Amino acid sequence: MPSQLYDFVVVANRLPVDKVGTTDDGEPLYETSPGGLVTALAPVMRSQHGAWVGWAGAPDEAGDAFDSDGMHLVPVELSAQEIEDYYEGMANGTLWPLFHDVIAAPEYHRHWWDAYAKVNRRFAEAAAAQAAEGATVWVQDYQLLLVPMMLREQRPDLRIGFFNHIPFPGYEIFSQLPWRKRVVEGVLGADLVGFQRRSDATNFLRACRRAAGATTRGSHVHVGHGEGRRTVHAAPFPISIDARGFEALASDPAVIERAAQVRTELGDPDAILLGVDRLDYTKGIRHRLSTFKELLEDGALGDKRVVLVQVASPSRERVKAYADLRDEVELIVGRLNGDHGTVGWQPVHYLHQSFPRDEMAALYLAADAMLVTALRDGMNLVAKEYVAARHDDDGVLVLSEFAGAADELHQAVLVNPHDIDGTKGAIVEALGMPKAERRRRMRALRRRVREHDVERWARDFLGALQDGAHAHDEEPAGQA
Ligand code: F6P
């Protein structure tokens, strides 16, 4: 039993820290990672006496809970086998492709599911051990779909929220999952279930009716019987970024200077297109490269010298679909540069690396158009970062209608990334857009992102969770 209990507990697959080395005594040394979730939740954690339960990111590494940056961090240990079956397997080989509309084929393995359930129980137990009587516990994402109910069974006194960061698929797809009923029942352990888009919440409500036989009314799900009868609220709470922080970073003279330097280093092209993604098949990188290749080949760009900078940060490299994707992308980039480059000039600058935030801000400032052409994406925070960085009110965002951000960023040039001709047209439009129009659109986009930042997201969700969850809308979702 920990010596102290916490009124606010976040449960996420990962702790909000990166291991940066070891102390002289061999103890791991951590640094807070710069993600949006931690930026939003750190102030709440500090003011409300919070603890964060998560995996430290390496096998067999747990150790004692520790304090970092005013937060109490509680590592959950995963063995190498559990990482393979729970994280790479069930989470990223089954649920990730299934929830992203089967862009890659999900695999269904019973031993992955068993590991997933076992690890979810470990997270639930760790959270239950930290939570004070009546505490608020906020469970994050598809890796932990069973945690809300496991937690409720142990601790009915808790107020439990769950937020799904990725899309929730239509029932025709979700129903493939052999464990669909248990997944829905797991999530329904929460009092409030948050999604990125209204359509995700609607899909979930349908899954509640079809897979678990629950009754829904509007955005509420009725579960249990008699004394155990409860109501769960499912609603959209679109996540965002630390907009002010990002704008401040992009306004730093050193970053502005670096943006100019980037343009020079790229050979002072007429236009820079930018893609920034984890190297993931959901991001549409192959489609984007095909689109760019056609633009180069059919002369649609006129005599403009246009480069595409594609940052593809390494991700989930031990999962086969990701390793295959890397091979394919690198083959396409190599061919494209081979066919269209000259000595001292290459059309695609491909960077299989992660960069610090200030370098990213400089790239955003340098880019004439940002290509966020995901085939499916829960939100896509890169789109919001680009907008927040453009304090010069310039630049054009080309945005996939299949990214959650499309529900909010209406002044972007919206595209269907499967439609190569349509996307080519959108890029040509972006590069030819008059300055006044670029400015009008970017100002409106910036206002939206500034007013709906990640701090507001956390406040809205936690406020709704405290109020007994009566946020947003009451649109009827229909009965079974
Ligand atoms: O978008 C979902 C998500 O799991 C994020 O929470 C996370 O930052 C990102 O994907 C990277 O995933 P992973 O933790 O598997 O590296």
Coordinates of C-alpha atoms and ligand atoms in Angstrom, one line a residue:
M1 CA 0.0 0.0 0.0
P2 CA 1.5 3.4 -0.9
S3 CA 2.1 5.8 2.0
Q4 CA 0.1 8.5 0.3
L5 CA -3.2 8.3 -1.7
Y6 CA -4.1 10.6 -4.6
D7 CA -7.3 12.5 -5.5
F8 CA -6.6 12.5 -9.2
V9 CA -5.0 9.5 -11.1
V10 CA -4.2 9.3 -14.8
V11 CA -3.8 5.9 -16.2
A12 CA -2.0 5.7 -19.6
N13 CA 0.0 3.1 -21.5
R14 CA 3.1 5.3 -21.2
L15 CA 4.4 7.4 -18.4
P16 CA 4.9 11.0 -19.4
V17 CA 8.7 10.7 -19.2
D18 CA 11.6 9.5 -21.3
K19 CA 14.5 7.6 -19.8
V20 CA 17.6 9.7 -20.5
G21 CA 20.2 7.7 -18.6
T22 CA 21.1 6.2 -15.3
T23 CA 22.3 7.7 -12.0
D24 CA 25.7 6.7 -10.5
D25 CA 23.8 4.1 -8.4
G26 CA 22.3 2.6 -11.6
E27 CA 18.9 4.0 -11.0
P28 CA 17.0 5.2 -14.2
L29 CA 17.0 8.9 -14.9
Y30 CA 13.9 10.4 -16.5
E31 CA 13.0 13.7 -18.2
T32 CA 9.4 14.8 -18.8
S33 CA 8.4 14.1 -22.4
P34 CA 7.0 17.1 -24.4
G35 CA 3.6 15.5 -25.3
G36 CA 0.3 17.4 -25.3
L37 CA -1.3 15.1 -22.8
V38 CA 1.3 15.8 -20.1
T39 CA 1.2 19.6 -20.9
A40 CA -2.5 19.6 -20.3
L41 CA -2.5 17.4 -17.3
A42 CA 0.6 18.5 -15.4
P43 CA -1.0 21.6 -13.9
V44 CA -4.0 19.5 -12.8
M45 CA -1.7 16.9 -11.4
R46 CA 0.2 19.5 -9.4
S47 CA -2.9 21.3 -8.1
Q48 CA -5.0 18.3 -7.4
H49 CA -2.5 16.0 -5.9
G50 CA -2.2 13.7 -8.9
A51 CA -0.5 10.5 -9.7
W52 CA 0.2 9.0 -13.2
V53 CA 0.3 5.2 -13.7
G54 CA 2.0 4.0 -16.9
W55 CA 4.7 1.9 -18.5
A56 CA 8.2 3.3 -18.5
G57 CA 8.8 2.1 -22.1
A58 CA 11.3 -0.7 -21.7
P59 CA 11.0 -4.4 -20.7
D60 CA 11.2 -5.4 -17.1
E61 CA 11.6 -1.9 -15.9
A62 CA 9.5 -0.8 -13.0
G63 CA 11.1 0.0 -9.8
D64 CA 9.5 2.3 -7.2
A65 CA 7.2 5.2 -7.8
F66 CA 9.0 8.5 -8.1
D67 CA 8.3 12.2 -8.3
S68 CA 9.2 14.2 -11.4
D69 CA 8.4 17.8 -12.2
G70 CA 5.8 17.9 -9.4
M71 CA 4.1 14.7 -10.6
H72 CA 3.9 11.4 -8.8
L73 CA 4.8 8.7 -11.4
V74 CA 4.0 5.0 -10.8
P75 CA 5.7 2.6 -13.3
V76 CA 3.9 -0.6 -14.4
E77 CA 6.2 -3.4 -15.3
L78 CA 5.9 -5.2 -18.6
S79 CA 8.0 -8.3 -19.5
A80 CA 9.5 -8.6 -23.0
Q81 CA 6.8 -11.2 -23.8
E82 CA 4.0 -8.9 -22.6
I83 CA 5.3 -6.1 -24.8
E84 CA 5.1 -8.5 -27.7
D85 CA 1.6 -9.8 -26.9
Y86 CA -0.1 -6.8 -25.3
Y87 CA 1.5 -3.7 -26.9
E88 CA 2.9 -4.9 -30.3
G89 CA 0.2 -7.6 -30.6
M90 CA -3.3 -6.8 -29.3
A91 CA -2.9 -3.0 -29.1
N92 CA -1.0 -2.4 -32.3
G93 CA -1.5 -5.5 -34.4
T94 CA -5.3 -5.9 -33.6
L95 CA -7.0 -2.8 -32.2
W96 CA -5.0 -0.1 -34.0
P97 CA -5.7 -1.4 -37.5
L98 CA -9.3 -2.4 -36.6
F99 CA -10.1 1.1 -35.1
H100 CA -8.5 2.7 -38.2
D101 CA -11.0 1.1 -40.5
V102 CA -8.8 -1.9 -41.4
I103 CA -6.3 0.1 -43.5
A104 CA -4.0 -2.8 -42.6
A105 CA -5.4 -6.2 -41.8
P106 CA -5.9 -6.8 -38.0
E107 CA -4.8 -10.1 -36.6
Y108 CA -6.8 -11.9 -34.0
H109 CA -4.8 -14.1 -31.6
R110 CA -6.2 -15.5 -28.4
H111 CA -2.9 -15.3 -26.6
W112 CA -2.6 -11.6 -27.5
W113 CA -6.0 -11.1 -26.0
D114 CA -5.1 -13.0 -22.8
A115 CA -2.0 -10.9 -22.4
Y116 CA -4.0 -7.7 -23.0
A117 CA -6.6 -8.6 -20.3
K118 CA -3.8 -9.6 -17.9
V119 CA -1.9 -6.3 -18.4
N120 CA -5.1 -4.2 -18.2
R121 CA -5.7 -5.8 -14.9
R122 CA -2.3 -4.8 -13.7
F123 CA -2.8 -1.2 -14.7
A124 CA -6.3 -1.2 -13.0
E125 CA -4.7 -2.7 -9.8
A126 CA -1.9 -0.1 -9.8
A127 CA -4.4 2.7 -10.2
A128 CA -6.7 1.4 -7.5
A129 CA -3.8 1.2 -5.1
Q130 CA -3.0 4.9 -5.7
A131 CA -6.5 6.4 -5.6
A132 CA -7.9 8.0 -2.5
E133 CA -11.6 7.4 -1.5
G134 CA -13.8 9.1 -4.1
A135 CA -10.9 10.1 -6.3
T136 CA -11.1 10.9 -10.0
V137 CA -9.4 8.4 -12.3
W138 CA -8.9 9.2 -16.0
V139 CA -8.0 6.3 -18.2
Q140 CA -6.5 7.0 -21.6
D141 CA -6.8 5.2 -24.9
Y142 CA -7.2 1.9 -26.8
Q143 CA -4.4 0.1 -25.0
L144 CA -6.5 0.2 -21.8
L145 CA -10.1 -0.5 -22.9
L146 CA -10.8 -3.0 -20.1
V147 CA -9.4 -0.8 -17.3
P148 CA -12.5 1.2 -16.5
M149 CA -14.6 -1.8 -15.6
M150 CA -11.8 -3.6 -13.8
L151 CA -11.3 -0.5 -11.8
R152 CA -15.0 -0.1 -11.0
E153 CA -15.2 -3.7 -9.8
Q154 CA -12.4 -3.0 -7.3
R155 CA -13.3 0.5 -6.4
P156 CA -17.0 1.5 -6.9
D157 CA -16.3 4.7 -5.0
L158 CA -14.2 6.2 -7.8
R159 CA -15.3 8.7 -10.5
I160 CA -13.9 7.1 -13.7
G161 CA -13.4 8.8 -17.1
F162 CA -12.1 7.2 -20.3
F163 CA -10.8 9.0 -23.4
N164 CA -10.3 7.3 -26.7
H165 CA -7.6 9.1 -28.6
I166 CA -8.1 7.2 -31.8
P167 CA -11.2 6.7 -34.0
F168 CA -14.0 4.4 -33.0
P169 CA -15.0 2.4 -36.1
G170 CA -18.5 1.7 -37.5
Y171 CA -20.1 -1.4 -36.1
E172 CA -19.7 -3.4 -39.4
I173 CA -15.9 -3.2 -38.8
F174 CA -15.9 -3.3 -34.9
S175 CA -18.0 -6.4 -35.0
Q176 CA -15.0 -8.4 -36.4
L177 CA -13.4 -8.3 -33.0
P178 CA -13.9 -11.7 -31.3
W179 CA -13.9 -9.9 -27.9
R180 CA -16.2 -7.0 -28.9
K181 CA -18.7 -7.6 -26.0
R182 CA -15.9 -7.6 -23.4
V183 CA -14.3 -4.5 -24.9
V184 CA -17.6 -2.5 -24.8
E185 CA -18.3 -3.7 -21.3
G186 CA -14.8 -2.8 -20.3
V187 CA -15.2 0.8 -21.4
L188 CA -18.7 1.0 -19.9
G189 CA -17.0 0.8 -16.5
A190 CA -16.4 4.6 -16.9
D191 CA -18.9 7.3 -16.0
L192 CA -17.9 9.5 -18.9
V193 CA -16.4 8.2 -22.2
G194 CA -14.8 10.9 -24.5
F195 CA -14.1 10.7 -28.2
Q196 CA -12.4 12.9 -30.7
R197 CA -15.4 13.3 -33.1
R198 CA -19.1 13.1 -32.8
S199 CA -19.1 10.2 -35.3
D200 CA -16.8 8.2 -33.0
A201 CA -19.2 8.6 -30.1
T202 CA -22.2 7.6 -32.3
N203 CA -20.3 4.5 -33.5
F204 CA -19.5 3.6 -29.8
L205 CA -23.2 4.0 -28.8
R206 CA -24.2 1.7 -31.6
A207 CA -21.6 -0.9 -30.5
C208 CA -23.1 -0.6 -26.9
R209 CA -26.5 -1.6 -28.3
R210 CA -25.4 -4.2 -30.8
A211 CA -22.5 -5.9 -29.0
A212 CA -23.5 -5.5 -25.3
G213 CA -27.3 -5.3 -25.7
A214 CA -27.3 -2.0 -23.8
T215 CA -30.1 0.6 -24.0
T216 CA -29.1 4.1 -25.1
R217 CA -30.9 7.3 -25.0
G218 CA -29.3 10.2 -26.7
S219 CA -25.7 10.1 -25.7
H220 CA -26.4 8.1 -22.6
V221 CA -26.0 4.4 -22.1
H222 CA -27.9 2.5 -19.4
V223 CA -26.1 -0.4 -17.9
G224 CA -26.7 -2.8 -15.1
H225 CA -29.9 -3.7 -13.2
G226 CA -31.6 -2.8 -9.9
E227 CA -29.2 -1.2 -7.5
G228 CA -26.3 -1.6 -9.9
R229 CA -28.0 0.4 -12.6
R230 CA -25.8 3.3 -13.9
T231 CA -25.8 5.7 -16.7
V232 CA -22.7 6.3 -18.9
H233 CA -22.3 9.4 -21.0
A234 CA -20.5 9.2 -24.4
A235 CA -19.6 12.5 -26.1
P236 CA -17.0 14.3 -28.3
F237 CA -14.2 16.2 -26.6
P238 CA -11.7 17.0 -29.4
I239 CA -8.2 17.1 -28.0
S240 CA -5.8 19.9 -28.8
I241 CA -2.3 21.3 -28.2
D242 CA -0.6 23.8 -26.0
A243 CA -1.4 26.5 -28.6
R244 CA 0.1 29.5 -26.8
G245 CA 3.3 27.5 -25.9
F246 CA 3.7 26.5 -29.5
E247 CA 3.0 30.0 -30.8
A248 CA 5.6 31.4 -28.3
L249 CA 8.1 28.9 -29.5
A250 CA 7.6 29.7 -33.1
S251 CA 7.9 33.4 -32.4
D252 CA 11.4 33.0 -30.9
P253 CA 13.9 34.9 -33.1
A254 CA 16.2 31.8 -33.2
V255 CA 13.3 29.7 -34.6
I256 CA 12.4 32.3 -37.2
E257 CA 16.1 32.5 -38.2
R258 CA 16.3 28.7 -38.4
A259 CA 13.2 28.7 -40.7
A260 CA 14.9 31.0 -43.2
Q261 CA 18.0 28.8 -42.9
V262 CA 16.0 25.7 -43.7
R263 CA 14.7 27.3 -46.9
T264 CA 18.3 28.2 -47.9
E265 CA 19.6 24.7 -47.1
L266 CA 16.8 23.2 -49.3
G267 CA 18.2 25.2 -52.2
D268 CA 15.8 28.2 -52.0
P269 CA 12.9 26.5 -53.8
D270 CA 9.8 28.3 -55.0
A271 CA 7.7 26.3 -52.6
I272 CA 8.1 23.9 -49.7
L273 CA 5.5 21.2 -49.0
L274 CA 5.8 19.6 -45.6
G275 CA 4.6 16.3 -44.2
V276 CA 5.2 15.4 -40.5
D277 CA 4.0 12.0 -39.3
R278 CA 4.9 9.0 -37.2
L279 CA 5.8 6.4 -39.8
D280 CA 2.4 4.8 -39.7
Y281 CA 0.2 3.3 -42.5
T282 CA -2.7 5.4 -41.3
K283 CA -0.9 8.6 -42.2
G284 CA -1.2 8.2 -46.0
I285 CA 2.5 8.8 -46.6
R286 CA 2.5 6.5 -49.7
H287 CA -0.5 8.2 -51.2
R288 CA 1.1 11.6 -50.6
L289 CA 4.3 10.5 -52.3
S290 CA 2.3 9.2 -55.3
T291 CA 0.4 12.4 -55.5
F292 CA 3.6 14.4 -55.4
K293 CA 5.2 12.1 -58.0
E294 CA 2.3 12.8 -60.4
L295 CA 2.5 16.5 -59.8
L296 CA 6.2 16.4 -60.8
E297 CA 5.5 14.2 -63.9
D298 CA 2.4 15.9 -65.4
G299 CA 3.8 19.4 -65.1
A300 CA 0.9 20.7 -63.0
L301 CA 3.3 22.7 -60.9
G302 CA 4.5 24.7 -64.0
D303 CA 8.0 25.8 -63.7
K304 CA 7.9 26.1 -59.9
R305 CA 10.7 24.4 -58.1
V306 CA 8.8 22.6 -55.4
V307 CA 10.3 20.3 -52.7
L308 CA 8.5 18.0 -50.3
V309 CA 10.1 17.6 -46.9
Q310 CA 8.7 14.4 -45.3
V311 CA 9.5 13.9 -41.6
A312 CA 8.6 10.3 -40.7
S313 CA 9.5 9.6 -37.1
P314 CA 10.3 6.0 -36.2
S315 CA 7.4 4.2 -34.6
R316 CA 6.5 0.6 -33.5
E317 CA 9.4 -0.7 -35.5
R318 CA 9.1 -4.3 -34.3
V319 CA 5.5 -4.6 -35.7
K320 CA 5.7 -6.1 -39.2
A321 CA 3.3 -3.7 -40.9
Y322 CA 5.5 -0.8 -39.8
A323 CA 8.7 -2.4 -40.9
D324 CA 7.1 -3.2 -44.3
L325 CA 5.8 0.4 -44.6
R326 CA 9.3 1.7 -44.0
D327 CA 10.7 -0.4 -46.8
E328 CA 7.9 0.7 -49.2
V329 CA 8.2 4.4 -48.4
E330 CA 12.0 4.4 -48.7
L331 CA 11.8 2.6 -52.0
I332 CA 9.3 5.2 -53.4
V333 CA 11.4 8.1 -52.1
G334 CA 14.6 6.6 -53.6
R335 CA 12.9 6.1 -57.0
L336 CA 11.3 9.5 -57.0
N337 CA 14.6 11.3 -56.3
G338 CA 16.4 9.0 -58.7
D339 CA 13.9 9.8 -61.5
H340 CA 13.4 13.5 -60.8
G341 CA 16.5 14.8 -59.0
T342 CA 19.6 16.4 -60.5
V343 CA 23.1 16.9 -59.2
G344 CA 22.5 19.2 -56.2
W345 CA 18.7 19.0 -56.3
Q346 CA 16.3 16.4 -54.9
P347 CA 12.5 16.9 -54.8
V348 CA 11.9 14.8 -51.6
H349 CA 13.8 15.3 -48.4
Y350 CA 13.0 12.3 -46.3
L351 CA 13.9 12.3 -42.7
H352 CA 13.4 9.1 -40.7
Q353 CA 14.0 10.9 -37.4
S354 CA 12.4 12.6 -34.5
F355 CA 13.2 16.3 -34.0
P356 CA 13.0 18.6 -31.0
R357 CA 10.0 21.0 -30.8
D358 CA 12.0 24.1 -31.9
E359 CA 13.2 22.4 -35.1
M360 CA 9.6 21.3 -35.8
A361 CA 8.4 24.9 -35.3
A362 CA 11.1 26.1 -37.8
L363 CA 9.9 23.6 -40.3
Y364 CA 6.3 24.7 -39.9
L365 CA 7.3 28.3 -40.4
A366 CA 9.3 27.5 -43.5
A367 CA 6.5 25.4 -45.2
D368 CA 4.3 27.1 -47.8
A369 CA 1.8 24.2 -47.5
M370 CA 1.4 21.5 -44.8
L371 CA 0.1 18.2 -46.1
V372 CA -1.9 16.3 -43.4
T373 CA -3.4 13.7 -45.7
A374 CA -4.0 10.8 -43.3
L375 CA -6.2 7.9 -44.4
R376 CA -7.7 7.8 -40.9
D377 CA -6.6 9.7 -37.8
G378 CA -8.3 10.3 -34.4
M379 CA -7.4 14.0 -34.4
N380 CA -3.9 14.8 -35.9
L381 CA -2.2 17.3 -33.6
V382 CA 0.4 18.2 -36.3
A383 CA -2.3 20.1 -38.2
K384 CA -3.0 22.1 -35.0
E385 CA 0.7 22.7 -34.4
Y386 CA 1.2 24.0 -37.9
V387 CA -1.6 26.5 -37.4
A388 CA -0.4 27.6 -34.0
A389 CA 3.1 28.1 -35.3
R390 CA 2.0 30.4 -38.1
H391 CA 2.0 33.7 -36.2
D392 CA 2.8 35.3 -39.6
D393 CA -0.8 34.4 -40.7
D394 CA 0.7 32.7 -43.7
G395 CA 0.9 29.1 -45.0
V396 CA -1.9 26.8 -46.2
L397 CA -3.1 23.6 -44.4
V398 CA -4.1 20.8 -46.7
L399 CA -6.1 18.5 -44.5
S400 CA -7.7 15.1 -44.9
E401 CA -11.4 14.9 -44.2
F402 CA -10.6 11.6 -42.5
A403 CA -8.6 13.3 -39.7
G404 CA -10.6 14.4 -36.6
A405 CA -9.1 17.9 -37.0
A406 CA -11.3 18.3 -40.1
D407 CA -14.4 18.8 -37.9
E408 CA -12.8 21.9 -36.5
L409 CA -10.4 23.3 -39.0
H410 CA -12.9 24.3 -41.7
Q411 CA -10.6 26.9 -43.4
A412 CA -8.1 24.2 -44.4
V413 CA -8.2 22.9 -47.9
L414 CA -10.0 19.6 -47.3
V415 CA -9.1 16.5 -49.3
N416 CA -9.9 12.9 -49.7
P417 CA -6.4 11.4 -49.8
H418 CA -7.6 8.4 -51.8
D419 CA -8.6 10.8 -54.6
I420 CA -5.2 11.4 -56.1
D421 CA -6.5 13.9 -58.7
G422 CA -8.5 15.8 -56.0
T423 CA -5.4 16.0 -53.8
K424 CA -3.2 17.2 -56.6
G425 CA -5.8 19.9 -57.3
A426 CA -5.8 20.9 -53.6
I427 CA -2.0 21.2 -53.6
V428 CA -2.0 23.3 -56.7
E429 CA -4.7 25.4 -55.2
A430 CA -2.7 25.8 -52.0
L431 CA 0.5 26.8 -53.8
G432 CA -1.4 29.3 -56.0
M433 CA -3.6 30.8 -53.2
P434 CA -3.5 34.6 -53.1
K435 CA -1.8 36.1 -50.0
A436 CA -5.0 37.8 -48.7
E437 CA -6.9 34.5 -48.9
R438 CA -4.1 32.6 -47.1
R439 CA -4.2 35.2 -44.4
R440 CA -8.0 35.2 -44.0
R441 CA -8.0 31.4 -43.6
M442 CA -4.9 31.2 -41.3
R443 CA -6.3 33.8 -39.0
A444 CA -9.6 31.9 -38.6
L445 CA -7.7 28.6 -38.1
R446 CA -5.4 30.2 -35.5
R447 CA -8.3 31.6 -33.6
R448 CA -10.0 28.2 -33.4
V449 CA -6.8 26.5 -32.1
R450 CA -6.0 29.2 -29.6
E451 CA -9.5 29.2 -28.2
H452 CA -9.7 25.4 -28.1
D453 CA -6.4 24.4 -26.6
V454 CA -5.5 21.3 -24.7
E455 CA -6.0 23.0 -21.4
R456 CA -9.6 23.7 -22.3
W457 CA -10.0 20.1 -23.5
A458 CA -8.9 18.7 -20.1
R459 CA -11.0 21.3 -18.3
D460 CA -14.1 20.4 -20.3
F461 CA -13.7 16.7 -19.9
L462 CA -12.9 16.8 -16.2
G463 CA -15.7 19.4 -15.6
A464 CA -18.2 17.1 -17.3
L465 CA -16.9 14.1 -15.4
Q466 CA -17.4 16.0 -12.1
D467 CA -20.9 17.3 -13.0
G468 CA -22.2 13.8 -13.5
A469 CA -21.3 14.2 -17.2
H470 CA -23.9 16.4 -18.9
A471 CA -21.6 18.0 -21.4
H472 CA -22.1 19.1 -25.0
D473 CA -25.1 17.7 -26.8
E474 CA -28.2 15.6 -26.3
E475 CA -28.7 14.5 -29.8
P476 CA -30.7 11.2 -29.9
A477 CA -28.5 8.3 -31.2
G478 CA -31.5 6.0 -31.5
Q479 CA -32.5 2.8 -29.8
A480 CA -31.4 -0.8 -30.5
Ligands
F6P1 O1 -2.4 8.4 -31.0 C1 -2.4 7.3 -30.2 C2 -1.0 7.1 -29.6 O2 -1.1 5.9 -28.9 C3 -0.6 8.2 -28.7 O3 -1.2 8.1 -27.5 C4 0.9 8.1 -28.8 O4 1.5 9.2 -28.5 C5 1.2 7.6 -30.2 O5 0.0 6.9 -30.6 C6 2.4 6.8 -30.3 O6 2.2 5.5 -29.9 P1 3.2 4.6 -29.1 O7 3.0 4.9 -27.7 O8 2.8 3.2 -29.5 O9 4.6 4.9 -29.5

